[in-house]
Short mmCIF file of C-alpha atoms (C1' of nucleotides) in Angstrom, two decimals:
data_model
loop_
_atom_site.label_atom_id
_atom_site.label_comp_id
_atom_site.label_asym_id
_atom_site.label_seq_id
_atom_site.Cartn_x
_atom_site.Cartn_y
_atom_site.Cartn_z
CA UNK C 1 -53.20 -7.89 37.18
CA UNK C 2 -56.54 -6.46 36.21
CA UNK C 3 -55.51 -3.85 34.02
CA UNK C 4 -57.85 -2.51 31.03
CA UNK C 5 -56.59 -3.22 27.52
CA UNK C 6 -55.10 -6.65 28.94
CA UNK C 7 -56.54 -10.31 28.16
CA UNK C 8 -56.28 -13.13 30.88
CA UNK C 9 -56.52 -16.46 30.18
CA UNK C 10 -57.95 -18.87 33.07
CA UNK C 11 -58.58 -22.35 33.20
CA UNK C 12 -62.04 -24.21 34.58
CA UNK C 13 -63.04 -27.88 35.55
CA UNK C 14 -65.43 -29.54 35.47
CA UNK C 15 -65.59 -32.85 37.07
CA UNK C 16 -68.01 -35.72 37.02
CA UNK C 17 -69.03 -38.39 38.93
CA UNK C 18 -71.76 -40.36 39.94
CA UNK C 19 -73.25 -40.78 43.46
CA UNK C 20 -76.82 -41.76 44.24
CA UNK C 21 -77.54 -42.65 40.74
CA UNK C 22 -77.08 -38.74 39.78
CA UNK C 23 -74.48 -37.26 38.30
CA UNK C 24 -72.92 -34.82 40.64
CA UNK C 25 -70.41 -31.94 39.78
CA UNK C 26 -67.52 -31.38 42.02
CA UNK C 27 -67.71 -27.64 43.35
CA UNK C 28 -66.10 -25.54 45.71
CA UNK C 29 -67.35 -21.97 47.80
CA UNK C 30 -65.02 -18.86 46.85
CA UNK C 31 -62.86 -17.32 49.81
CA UNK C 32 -62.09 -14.69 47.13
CA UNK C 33 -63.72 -12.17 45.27
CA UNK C 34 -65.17 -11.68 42.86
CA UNK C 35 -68.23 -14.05 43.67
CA UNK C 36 -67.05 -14.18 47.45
CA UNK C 37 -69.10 -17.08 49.07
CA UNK C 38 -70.76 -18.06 45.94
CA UNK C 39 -70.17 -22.05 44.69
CA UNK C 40 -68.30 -21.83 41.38
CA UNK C 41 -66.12 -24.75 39.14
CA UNK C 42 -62.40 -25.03 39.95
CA UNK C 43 -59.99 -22.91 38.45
CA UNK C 44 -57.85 -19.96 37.85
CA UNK C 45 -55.20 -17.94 36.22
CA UNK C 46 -52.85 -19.86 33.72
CA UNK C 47 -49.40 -19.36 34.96
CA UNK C 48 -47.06 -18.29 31.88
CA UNK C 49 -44.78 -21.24 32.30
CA UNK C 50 -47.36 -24.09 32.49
CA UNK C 51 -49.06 -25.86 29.73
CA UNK C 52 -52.89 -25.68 29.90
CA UNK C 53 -53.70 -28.93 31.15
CA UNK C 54 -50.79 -28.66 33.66
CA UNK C 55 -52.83 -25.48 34.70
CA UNK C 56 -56.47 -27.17 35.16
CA UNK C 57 -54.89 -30.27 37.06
CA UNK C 58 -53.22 -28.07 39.22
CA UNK C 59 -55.96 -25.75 40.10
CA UNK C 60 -57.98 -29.02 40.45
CA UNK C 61 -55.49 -30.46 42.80
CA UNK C 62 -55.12 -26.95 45.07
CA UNK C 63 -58.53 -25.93 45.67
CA UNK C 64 -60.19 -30.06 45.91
CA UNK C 65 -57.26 -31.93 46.48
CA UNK C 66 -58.43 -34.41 43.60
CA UNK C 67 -55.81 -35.64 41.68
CA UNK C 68 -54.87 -37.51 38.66
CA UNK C 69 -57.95 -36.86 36.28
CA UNK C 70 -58.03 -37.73 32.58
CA UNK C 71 -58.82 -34.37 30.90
CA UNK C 72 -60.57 -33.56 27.92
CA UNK C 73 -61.13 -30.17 26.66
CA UNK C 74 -65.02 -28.56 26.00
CA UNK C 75 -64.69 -25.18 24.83
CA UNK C 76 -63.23 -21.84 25.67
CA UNK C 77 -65.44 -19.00 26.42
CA UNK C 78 -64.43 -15.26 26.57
CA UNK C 79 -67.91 -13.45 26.30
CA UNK C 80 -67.28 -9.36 27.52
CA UNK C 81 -68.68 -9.37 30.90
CA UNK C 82 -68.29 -12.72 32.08
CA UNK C 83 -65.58 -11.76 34.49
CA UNK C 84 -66.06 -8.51 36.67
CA UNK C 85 -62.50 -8.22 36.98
CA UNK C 86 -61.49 -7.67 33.20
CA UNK C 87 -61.56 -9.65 29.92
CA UNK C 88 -61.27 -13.11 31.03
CA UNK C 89 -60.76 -15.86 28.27
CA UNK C 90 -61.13 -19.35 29.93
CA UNK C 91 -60.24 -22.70 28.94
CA UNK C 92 -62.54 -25.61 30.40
CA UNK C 93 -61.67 -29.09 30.78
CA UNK C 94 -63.96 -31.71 31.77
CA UNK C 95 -63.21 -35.09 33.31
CA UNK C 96 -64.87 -38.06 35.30
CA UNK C 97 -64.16 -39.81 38.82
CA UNK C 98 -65.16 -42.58 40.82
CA UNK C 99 -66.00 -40.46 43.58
CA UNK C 100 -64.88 -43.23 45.67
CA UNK C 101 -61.26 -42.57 44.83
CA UNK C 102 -61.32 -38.71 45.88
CA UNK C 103 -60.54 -37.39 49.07
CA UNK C 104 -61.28 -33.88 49.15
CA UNK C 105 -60.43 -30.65 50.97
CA UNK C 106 -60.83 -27.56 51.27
CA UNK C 107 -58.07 -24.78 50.87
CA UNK C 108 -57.18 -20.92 51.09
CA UNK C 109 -58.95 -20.52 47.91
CA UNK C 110 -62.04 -22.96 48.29
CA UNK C 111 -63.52 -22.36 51.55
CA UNK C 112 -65.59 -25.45 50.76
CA UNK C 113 -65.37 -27.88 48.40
CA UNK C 114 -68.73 -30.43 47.42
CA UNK C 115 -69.86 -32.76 44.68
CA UNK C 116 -73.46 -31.04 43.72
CA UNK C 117 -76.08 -33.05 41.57
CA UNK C 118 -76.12 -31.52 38.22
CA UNK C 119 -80.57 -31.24 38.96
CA UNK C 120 -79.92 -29.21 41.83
CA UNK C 121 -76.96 -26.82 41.85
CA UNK C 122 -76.76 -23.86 43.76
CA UNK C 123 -76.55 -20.30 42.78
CA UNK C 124 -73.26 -20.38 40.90
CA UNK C 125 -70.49 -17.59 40.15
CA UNK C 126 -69.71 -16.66 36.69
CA UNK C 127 -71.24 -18.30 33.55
CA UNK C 128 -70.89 -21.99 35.20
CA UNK C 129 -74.05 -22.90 35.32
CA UNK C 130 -74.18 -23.15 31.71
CA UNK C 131 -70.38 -24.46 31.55
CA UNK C 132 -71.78 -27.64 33.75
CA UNK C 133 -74.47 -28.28 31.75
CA UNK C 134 -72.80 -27.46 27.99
CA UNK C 135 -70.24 -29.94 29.82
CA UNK C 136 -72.82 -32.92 30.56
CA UNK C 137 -74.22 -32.89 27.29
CA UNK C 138 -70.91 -33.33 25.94
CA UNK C 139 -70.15 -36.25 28.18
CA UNK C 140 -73.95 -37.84 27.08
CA UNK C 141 -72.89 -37.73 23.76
CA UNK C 142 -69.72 -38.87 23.87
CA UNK C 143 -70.71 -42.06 26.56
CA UNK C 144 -72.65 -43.47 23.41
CA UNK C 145 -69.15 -44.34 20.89
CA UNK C 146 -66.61 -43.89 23.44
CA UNK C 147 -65.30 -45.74 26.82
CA UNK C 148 -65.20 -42.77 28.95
CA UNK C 149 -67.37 -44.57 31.58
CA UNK C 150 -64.46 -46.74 32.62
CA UNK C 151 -63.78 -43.26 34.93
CA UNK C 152 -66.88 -43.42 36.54
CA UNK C 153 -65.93 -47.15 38.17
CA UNK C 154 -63.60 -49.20 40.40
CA UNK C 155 -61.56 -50.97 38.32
CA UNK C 156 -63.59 -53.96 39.12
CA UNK C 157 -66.73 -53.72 38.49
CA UNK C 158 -69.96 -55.74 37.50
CA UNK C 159 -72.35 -55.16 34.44
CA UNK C 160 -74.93 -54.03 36.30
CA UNK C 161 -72.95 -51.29 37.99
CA UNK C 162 -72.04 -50.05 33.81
CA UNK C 163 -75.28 -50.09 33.20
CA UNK C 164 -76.33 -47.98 36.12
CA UNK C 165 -73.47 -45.34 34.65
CA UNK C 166 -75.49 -45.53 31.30
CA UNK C 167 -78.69 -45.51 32.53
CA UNK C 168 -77.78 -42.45 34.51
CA UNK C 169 -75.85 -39.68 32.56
CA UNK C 170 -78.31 -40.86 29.83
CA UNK C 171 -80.90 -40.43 32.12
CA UNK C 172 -83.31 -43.31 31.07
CA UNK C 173 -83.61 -46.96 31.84
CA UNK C 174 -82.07 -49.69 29.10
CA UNK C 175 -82.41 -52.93 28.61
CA UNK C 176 -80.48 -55.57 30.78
CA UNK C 177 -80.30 -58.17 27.85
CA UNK C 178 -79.77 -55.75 24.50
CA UNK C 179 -77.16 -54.07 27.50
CA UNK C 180 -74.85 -56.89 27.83
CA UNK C 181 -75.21 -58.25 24.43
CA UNK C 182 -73.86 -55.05 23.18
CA UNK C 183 -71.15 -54.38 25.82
CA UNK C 184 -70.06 -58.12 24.76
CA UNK C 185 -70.08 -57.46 21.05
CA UNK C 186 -67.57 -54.67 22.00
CA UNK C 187 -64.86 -56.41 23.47
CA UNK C 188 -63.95 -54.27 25.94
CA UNK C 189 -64.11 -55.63 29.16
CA UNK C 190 -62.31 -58.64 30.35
CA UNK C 191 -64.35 -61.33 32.53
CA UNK C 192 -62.67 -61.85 35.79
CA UNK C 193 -62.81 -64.82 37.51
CA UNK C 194 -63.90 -63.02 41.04
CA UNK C 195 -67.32 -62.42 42.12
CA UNK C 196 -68.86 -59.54 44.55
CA UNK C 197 -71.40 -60.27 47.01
CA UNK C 198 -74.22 -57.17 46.61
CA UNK C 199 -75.61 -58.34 50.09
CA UNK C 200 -77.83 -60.92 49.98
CA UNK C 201 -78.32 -61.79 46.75
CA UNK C 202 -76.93 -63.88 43.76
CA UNK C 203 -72.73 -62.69 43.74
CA UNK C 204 -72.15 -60.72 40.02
CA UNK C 205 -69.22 -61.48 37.82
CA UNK C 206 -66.36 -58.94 37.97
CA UNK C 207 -65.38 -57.23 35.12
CA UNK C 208 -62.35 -54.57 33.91
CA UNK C 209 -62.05 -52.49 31.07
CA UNK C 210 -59.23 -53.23 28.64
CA UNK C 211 -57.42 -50.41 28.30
CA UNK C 212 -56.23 -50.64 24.66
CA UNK C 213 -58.39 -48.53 22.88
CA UNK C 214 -59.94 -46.16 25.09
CA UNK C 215 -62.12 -44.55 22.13
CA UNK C 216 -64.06 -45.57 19.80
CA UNK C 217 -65.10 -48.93 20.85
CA UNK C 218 -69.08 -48.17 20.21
CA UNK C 219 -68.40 -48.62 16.67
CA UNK C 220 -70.67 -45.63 15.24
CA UNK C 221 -73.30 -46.20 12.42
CA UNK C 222 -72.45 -44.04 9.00
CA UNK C 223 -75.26 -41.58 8.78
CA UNK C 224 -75.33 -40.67 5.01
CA UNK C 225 -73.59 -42.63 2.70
CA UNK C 226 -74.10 -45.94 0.75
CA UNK Y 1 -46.35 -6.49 24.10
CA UNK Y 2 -44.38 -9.90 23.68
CA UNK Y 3 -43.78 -9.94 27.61
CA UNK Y 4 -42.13 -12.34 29.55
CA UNK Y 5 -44.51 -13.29 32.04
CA UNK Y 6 -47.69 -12.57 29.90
CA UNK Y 7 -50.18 -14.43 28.47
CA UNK Y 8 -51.62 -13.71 25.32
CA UNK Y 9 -54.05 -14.84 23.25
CA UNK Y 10 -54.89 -15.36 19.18
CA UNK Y 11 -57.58 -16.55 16.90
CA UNK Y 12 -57.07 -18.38 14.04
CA UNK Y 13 -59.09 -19.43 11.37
CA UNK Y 14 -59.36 -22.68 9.09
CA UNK Y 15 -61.29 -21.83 6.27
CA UNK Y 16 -62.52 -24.87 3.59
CA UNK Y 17 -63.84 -24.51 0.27
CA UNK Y 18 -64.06 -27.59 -2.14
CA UNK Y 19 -62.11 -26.71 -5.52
CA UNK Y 20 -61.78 -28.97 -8.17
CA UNK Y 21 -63.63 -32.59 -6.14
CA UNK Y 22 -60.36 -31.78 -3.35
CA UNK Y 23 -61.06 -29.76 -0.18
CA UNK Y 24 -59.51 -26.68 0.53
CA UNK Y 25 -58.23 -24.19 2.93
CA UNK Y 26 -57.85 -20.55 2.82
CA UNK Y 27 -54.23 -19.71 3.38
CA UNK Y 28 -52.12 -16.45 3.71
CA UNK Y 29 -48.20 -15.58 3.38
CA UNK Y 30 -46.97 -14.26 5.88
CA UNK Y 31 -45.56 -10.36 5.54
CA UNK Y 32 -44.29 -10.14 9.17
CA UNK Y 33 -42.32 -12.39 11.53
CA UNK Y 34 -42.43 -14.45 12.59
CA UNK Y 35 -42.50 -16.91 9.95
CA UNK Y 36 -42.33 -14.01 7.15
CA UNK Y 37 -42.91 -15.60 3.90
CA UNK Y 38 -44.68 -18.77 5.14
CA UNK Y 39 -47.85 -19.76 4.54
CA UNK Y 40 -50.66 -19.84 7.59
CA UNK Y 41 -53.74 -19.62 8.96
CA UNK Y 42 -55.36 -15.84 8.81
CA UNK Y 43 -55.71 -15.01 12.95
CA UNK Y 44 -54.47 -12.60 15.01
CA UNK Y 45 -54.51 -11.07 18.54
CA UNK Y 46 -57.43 -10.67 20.08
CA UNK Y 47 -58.43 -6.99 21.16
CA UNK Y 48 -59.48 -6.46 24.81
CA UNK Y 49 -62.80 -5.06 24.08
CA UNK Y 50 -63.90 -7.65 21.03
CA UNK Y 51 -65.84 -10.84 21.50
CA UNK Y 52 -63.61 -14.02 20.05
CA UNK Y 53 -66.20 -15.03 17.28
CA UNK Y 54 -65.86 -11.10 16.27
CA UNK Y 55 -61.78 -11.27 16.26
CA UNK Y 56 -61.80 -14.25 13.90
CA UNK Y 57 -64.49 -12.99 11.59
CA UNK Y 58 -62.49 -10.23 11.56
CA UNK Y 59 -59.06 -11.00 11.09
CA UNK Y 60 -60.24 -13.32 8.13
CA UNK Y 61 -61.87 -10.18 6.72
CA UNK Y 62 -58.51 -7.85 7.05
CA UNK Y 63 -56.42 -10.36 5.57
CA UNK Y 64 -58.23 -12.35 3.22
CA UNK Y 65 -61.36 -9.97 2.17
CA UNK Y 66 -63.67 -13.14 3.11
CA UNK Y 67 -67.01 -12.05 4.42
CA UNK Y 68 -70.14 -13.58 6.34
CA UNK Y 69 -68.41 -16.98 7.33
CA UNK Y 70 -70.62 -19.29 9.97
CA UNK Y 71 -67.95 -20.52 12.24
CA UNK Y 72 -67.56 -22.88 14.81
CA UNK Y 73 -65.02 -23.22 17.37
CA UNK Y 74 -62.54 -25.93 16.74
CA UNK Y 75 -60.34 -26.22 20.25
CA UNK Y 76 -58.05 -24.00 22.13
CA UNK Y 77 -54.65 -24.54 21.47
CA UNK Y 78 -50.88 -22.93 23.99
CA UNK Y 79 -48.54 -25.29 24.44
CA UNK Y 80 -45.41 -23.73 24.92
CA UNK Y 81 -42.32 -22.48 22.45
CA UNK Y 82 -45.77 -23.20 19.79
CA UNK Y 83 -45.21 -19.44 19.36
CA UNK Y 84 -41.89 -17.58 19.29
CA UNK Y 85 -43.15 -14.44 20.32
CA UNK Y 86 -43.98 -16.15 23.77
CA UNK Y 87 -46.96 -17.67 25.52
CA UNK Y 88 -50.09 -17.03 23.16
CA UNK Y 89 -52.96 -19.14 23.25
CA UNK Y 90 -54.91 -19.24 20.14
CA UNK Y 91 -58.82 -19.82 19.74
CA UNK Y 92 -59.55 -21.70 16.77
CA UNK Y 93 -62.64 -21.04 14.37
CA UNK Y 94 -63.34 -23.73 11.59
CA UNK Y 95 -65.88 -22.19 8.78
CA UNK Y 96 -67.03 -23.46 5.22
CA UNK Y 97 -67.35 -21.37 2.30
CA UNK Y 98 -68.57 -21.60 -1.15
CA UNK Y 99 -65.66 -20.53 -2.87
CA UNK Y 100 -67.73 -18.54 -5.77
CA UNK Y 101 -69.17 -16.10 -3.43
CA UNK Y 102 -65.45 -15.29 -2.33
CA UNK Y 103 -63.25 -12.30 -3.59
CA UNK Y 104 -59.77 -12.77 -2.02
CA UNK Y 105 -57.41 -10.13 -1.81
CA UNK Y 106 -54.24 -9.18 0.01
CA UNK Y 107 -53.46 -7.10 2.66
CA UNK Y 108 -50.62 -5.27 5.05
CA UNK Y 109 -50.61 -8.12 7.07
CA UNK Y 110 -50.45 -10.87 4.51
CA UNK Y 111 -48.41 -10.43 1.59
CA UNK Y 112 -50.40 -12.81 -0.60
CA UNK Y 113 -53.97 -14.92 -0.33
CA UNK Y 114 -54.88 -18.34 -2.01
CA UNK Y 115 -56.58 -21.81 -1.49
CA UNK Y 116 -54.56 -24.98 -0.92
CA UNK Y 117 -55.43 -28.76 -1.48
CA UNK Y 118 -55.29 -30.27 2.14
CA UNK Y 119 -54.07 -32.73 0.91
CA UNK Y 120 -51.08 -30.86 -0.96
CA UNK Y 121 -50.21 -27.71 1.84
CA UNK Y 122 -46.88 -25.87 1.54
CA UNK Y 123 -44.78 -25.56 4.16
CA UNK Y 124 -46.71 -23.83 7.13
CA UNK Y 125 -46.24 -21.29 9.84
CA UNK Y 126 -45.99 -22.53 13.85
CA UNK Y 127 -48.57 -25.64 14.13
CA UNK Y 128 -50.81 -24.44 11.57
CA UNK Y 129 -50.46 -28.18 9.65
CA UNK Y 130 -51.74 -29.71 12.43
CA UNK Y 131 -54.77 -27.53 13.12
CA UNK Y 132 -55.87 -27.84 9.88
CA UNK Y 133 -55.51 -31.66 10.02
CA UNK Y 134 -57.91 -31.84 13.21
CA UNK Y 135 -60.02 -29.33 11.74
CA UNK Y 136 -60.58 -31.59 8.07
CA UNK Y 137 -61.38 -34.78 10.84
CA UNK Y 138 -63.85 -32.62 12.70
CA UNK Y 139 -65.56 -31.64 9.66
CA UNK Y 140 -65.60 -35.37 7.98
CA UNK Y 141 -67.08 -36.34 10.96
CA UNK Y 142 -69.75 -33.53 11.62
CA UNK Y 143 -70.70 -33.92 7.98
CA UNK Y 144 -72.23 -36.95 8.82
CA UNK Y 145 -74.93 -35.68 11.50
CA UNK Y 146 -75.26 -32.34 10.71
CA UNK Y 147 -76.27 -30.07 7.69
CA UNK Y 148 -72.87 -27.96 7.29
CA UNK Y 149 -72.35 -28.79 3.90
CA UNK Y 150 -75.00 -26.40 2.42
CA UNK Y 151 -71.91 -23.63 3.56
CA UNK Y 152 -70.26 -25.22 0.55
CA UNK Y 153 -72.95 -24.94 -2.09
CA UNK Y 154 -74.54 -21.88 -3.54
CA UNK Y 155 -78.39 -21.17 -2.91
CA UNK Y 156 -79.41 -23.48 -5.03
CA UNK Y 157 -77.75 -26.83 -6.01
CA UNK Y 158 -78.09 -29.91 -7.65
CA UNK Y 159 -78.31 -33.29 -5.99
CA UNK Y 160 -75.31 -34.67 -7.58
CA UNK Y 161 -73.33 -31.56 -6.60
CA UNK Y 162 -74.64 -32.09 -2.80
CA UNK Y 163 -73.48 -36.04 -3.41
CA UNK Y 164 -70.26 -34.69 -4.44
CA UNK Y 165 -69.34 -32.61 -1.35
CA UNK Y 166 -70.14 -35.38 0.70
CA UNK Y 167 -67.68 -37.79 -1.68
CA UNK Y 168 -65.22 -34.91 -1.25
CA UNK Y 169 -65.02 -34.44 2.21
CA UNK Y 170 -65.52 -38.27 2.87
CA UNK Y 171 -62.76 -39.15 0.34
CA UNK Y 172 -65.39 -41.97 -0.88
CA UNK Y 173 -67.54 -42.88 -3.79
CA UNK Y 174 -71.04 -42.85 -2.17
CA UNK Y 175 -74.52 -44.67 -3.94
CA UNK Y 176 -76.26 -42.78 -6.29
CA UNK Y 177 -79.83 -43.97 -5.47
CA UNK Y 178 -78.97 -44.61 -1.74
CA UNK Y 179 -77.29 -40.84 -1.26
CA UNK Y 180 -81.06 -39.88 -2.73
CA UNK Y 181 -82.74 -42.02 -1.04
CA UNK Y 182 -81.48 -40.84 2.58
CA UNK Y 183 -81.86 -37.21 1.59
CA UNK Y 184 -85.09 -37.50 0.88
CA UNK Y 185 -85.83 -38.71 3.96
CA UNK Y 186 -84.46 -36.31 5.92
CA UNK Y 187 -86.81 -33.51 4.68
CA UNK Y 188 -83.95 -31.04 4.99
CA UNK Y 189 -84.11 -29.98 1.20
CA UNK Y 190 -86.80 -27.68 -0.75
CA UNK Y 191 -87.28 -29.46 -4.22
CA UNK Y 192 -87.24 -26.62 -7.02
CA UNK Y 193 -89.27 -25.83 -10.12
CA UNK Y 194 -86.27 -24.67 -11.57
CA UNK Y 195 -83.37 -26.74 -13.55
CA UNK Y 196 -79.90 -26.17 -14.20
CA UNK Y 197 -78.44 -27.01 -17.80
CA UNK Y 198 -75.21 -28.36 -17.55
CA UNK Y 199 -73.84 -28.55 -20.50
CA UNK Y 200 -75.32 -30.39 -22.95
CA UNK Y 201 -76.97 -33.08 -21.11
CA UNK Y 202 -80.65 -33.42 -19.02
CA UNK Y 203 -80.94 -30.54 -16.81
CA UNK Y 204 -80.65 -31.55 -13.07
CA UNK Y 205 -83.42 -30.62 -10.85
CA UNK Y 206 -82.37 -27.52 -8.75
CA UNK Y 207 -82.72 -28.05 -4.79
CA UNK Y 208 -82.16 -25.54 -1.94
CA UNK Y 209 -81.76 -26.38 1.81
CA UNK Y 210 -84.72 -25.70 4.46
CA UNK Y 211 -82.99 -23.65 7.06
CA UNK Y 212 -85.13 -24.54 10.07
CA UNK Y 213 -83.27 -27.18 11.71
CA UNK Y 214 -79.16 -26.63 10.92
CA UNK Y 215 -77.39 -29.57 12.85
CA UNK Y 216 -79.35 -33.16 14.06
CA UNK Y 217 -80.99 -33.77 10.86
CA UNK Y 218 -79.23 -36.60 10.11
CA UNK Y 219 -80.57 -38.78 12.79
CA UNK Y 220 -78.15 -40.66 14.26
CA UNK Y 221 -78.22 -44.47 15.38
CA UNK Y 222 -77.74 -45.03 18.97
CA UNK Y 223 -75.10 -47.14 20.13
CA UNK Y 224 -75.06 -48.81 23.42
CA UNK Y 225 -79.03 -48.71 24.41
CA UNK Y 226 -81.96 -50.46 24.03
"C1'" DC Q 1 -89.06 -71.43 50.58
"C1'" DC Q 2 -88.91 -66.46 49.90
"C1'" DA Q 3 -86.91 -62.10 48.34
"C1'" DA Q 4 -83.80 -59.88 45.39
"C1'" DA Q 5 -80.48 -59.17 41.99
"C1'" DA Q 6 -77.83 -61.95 38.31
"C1'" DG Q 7 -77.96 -63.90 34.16
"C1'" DT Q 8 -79.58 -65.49 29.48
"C1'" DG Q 9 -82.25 -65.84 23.48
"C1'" DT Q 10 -85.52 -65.00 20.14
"C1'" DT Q 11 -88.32 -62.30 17.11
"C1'" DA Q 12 -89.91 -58.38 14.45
"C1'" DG Q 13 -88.91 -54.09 12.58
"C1'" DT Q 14 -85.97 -50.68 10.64
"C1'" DG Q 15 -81.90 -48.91 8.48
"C1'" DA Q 16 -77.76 -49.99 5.49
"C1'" DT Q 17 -75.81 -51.80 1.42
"C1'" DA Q 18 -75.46 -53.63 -3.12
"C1'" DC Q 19 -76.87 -53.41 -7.63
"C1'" DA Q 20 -78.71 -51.93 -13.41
"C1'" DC Q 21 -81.43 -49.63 -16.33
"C1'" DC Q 22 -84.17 -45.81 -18.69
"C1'" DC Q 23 -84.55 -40.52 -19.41
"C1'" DA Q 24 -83.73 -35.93 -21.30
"C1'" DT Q 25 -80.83 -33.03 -23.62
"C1'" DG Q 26 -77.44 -30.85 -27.40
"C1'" DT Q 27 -74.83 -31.93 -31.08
"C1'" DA F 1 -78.41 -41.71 -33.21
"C1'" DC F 2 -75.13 -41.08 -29.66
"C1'" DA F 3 -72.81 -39.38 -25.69
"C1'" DT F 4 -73.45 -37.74 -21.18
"C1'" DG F 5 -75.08 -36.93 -16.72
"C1'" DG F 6 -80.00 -37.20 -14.42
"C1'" DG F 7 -83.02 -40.01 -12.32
"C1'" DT F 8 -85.35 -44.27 -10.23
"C1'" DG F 9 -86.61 -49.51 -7.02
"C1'" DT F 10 -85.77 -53.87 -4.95
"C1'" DA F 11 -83.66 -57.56 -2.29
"C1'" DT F 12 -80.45 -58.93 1.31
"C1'" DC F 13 -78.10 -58.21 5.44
"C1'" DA F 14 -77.07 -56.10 9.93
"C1'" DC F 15 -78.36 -53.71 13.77
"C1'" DT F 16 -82.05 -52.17 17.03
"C1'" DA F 17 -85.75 -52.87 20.14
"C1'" DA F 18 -89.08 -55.40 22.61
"C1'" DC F 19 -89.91 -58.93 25.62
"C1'" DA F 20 -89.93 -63.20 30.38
"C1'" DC F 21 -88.08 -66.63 32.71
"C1'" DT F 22 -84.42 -69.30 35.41
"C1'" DT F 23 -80.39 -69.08 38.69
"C1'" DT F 24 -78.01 -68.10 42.86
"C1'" DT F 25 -77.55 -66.49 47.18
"C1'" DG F 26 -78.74 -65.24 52.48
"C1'" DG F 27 -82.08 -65.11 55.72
#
DNA sequence: CCAAAAGTGTTAGTGATACACCCATGT
DNA sequence: ACATGGGTGTATCACTAACACTTTTGG
């Protein structure tokens, strides 16, 4: 491996969730060079048998332990230089996790392994810095037509916990009211008949995503046309 | 090359022009196998020491004499057995072209160069069909937001030959006095002293694109806010 | 009865859509 | 004068955005 006048292919992920109201990247510390000690995404050599999502959930699974993410591709980037150890072509995937669900560990690759807040990340091997944030303006854009929140919850969950999803990879507050009347005009979620105490207060309808159509469902507005 | 156990990795690139109201894409024949005598995408292997923008703008050069494309990356594509020679992963680049400023011409590599009616390809090398189907949806729906489709025009145009590539690449009749109406609003156009007879009727106004601001410009509507 | 989050409608403004006629030119 | 594409405005409808009070619970 290594050689000059060869081209590797890697795969990268990046996964989301929330925690704190912040949306947090999950990252682990390298055991290995290059970038020994530094935090960096996920990921590693495609093997030549495995497809490339095969590759990033497995990669996922060995260094974090996380498992059974929906993936969606960003980009591939193979810039000259962006690997010290040759011409490295990566593939990223990104995905999103109700951190709840994960249990993670460490492993012979990942000394450490750590969801980060995407406003504070550490120093970070490679070009991931830039991967995490090309990555979470992807995921802001797509929240807006698309039901990729669903990821980001239990499976029962109430309207004001969506919202909170919304309000924060979009980073700003919206309205409670135009909120619900939208999510209703969608016909996405299914009204359960439970309730969850939030402490003291008023118990909040349960809700669940129908899984049917799992894009799409913010119908978009035609831009130019008529 | 063509190693078991090796990874390797191609570009590929779907060029459009419109032709005739239909949109189309810049195919080659094939003069090597695999797939001698088919018709594909013009791509290649990417060399160790070039970046992957540079491979693709130059593979379409070698094989198709196509200069100066804009290009955007489309997805990454290596499932297995896509490729008889082994594993290759393939980059692809999407561009758009006005066809007039094009001189095709052959090469070593491809026995024969020519625009195709997506929506009447021949018969087409590896998964070539399908890129170029996920490539047309990417465009029809960037069209929409974004100010790509001056690639398609010359330097100076005429509105109803601007409305026209958006009917085109819609596949829809579109307003006259709406399409005009949302244009000028947009500010993204220069208005012209100059006219352009065609034929024997009033000469259209000539119009040229302001290249400050290439993508956003047509604002979109937000969806779930408020 | 108080604190805190849950839940619920209306109005005004802006963008989208639908639609029909006159204008300038060459023959 | 006519055939042809160029060019223009208005009215309705749909979606967006702004805004405040009542309900339910535990302490």
């Amino acid at each position: 491996m290594y050689k000059k006048n060869l081209v590797f292919v890697t795969v990268d992920m990046v996964l989301f969730t929330i925690q704190n109201k912040e949306l947090h990247v999950l990252l682990i510390r390298r055991a290995l060079n290059p970038f020994r000690g530094l935090w960096a995404l996920p990921g590693g050599f495609l093997r030549p048998e495995e497809e490339l999502e095969t590759a990033a959930k497995r990669e996922l699974y060995e260094e974090t332990g996380v498992k059974n993410a929906f993936l969606a591709q960003l980009y591939t980037k193979g810039d000259i230089g962006r690997d010290p150890r040759g011409r490295v072509i990566t593939v990223i995937y990104y995905s999103l996790m109700d951190s709840a669900k994960v249990e993670l560990r460490a492993s012979t690759d990942a000394a450490e392994v750590s969801w980060f807040s995407v406003k504070n990340l550490p120093k970070l091997a490679f070009d991931h810095e830039r991967i995490i944030r090309d990555s979470a303006e992807r995921i802001r854009n797509k929240i807006e037509y698309t039901n990729i929140a669903f990821q980001l919850l239990p499976q029962k969950f109430t309207l004001s916990e969506l919202q909170s999803v919304y309000e924060t990879i979009l980073d700003r507050t919206l309205d409670k009211r135009n909120f619900r009347k939208k999510v209703n005009e969608i016909n996405a979620l299914k009204k359960l008949t439970e309730t969850k105490m939030q402490g003291i207060h008023r118990p909040a309808r349960l809700y669940a995503f129908l899984m049917n159509k799992k894009e799409s469902v913010f119908s978009p507005r035609k831009k130019i046309s008529g």
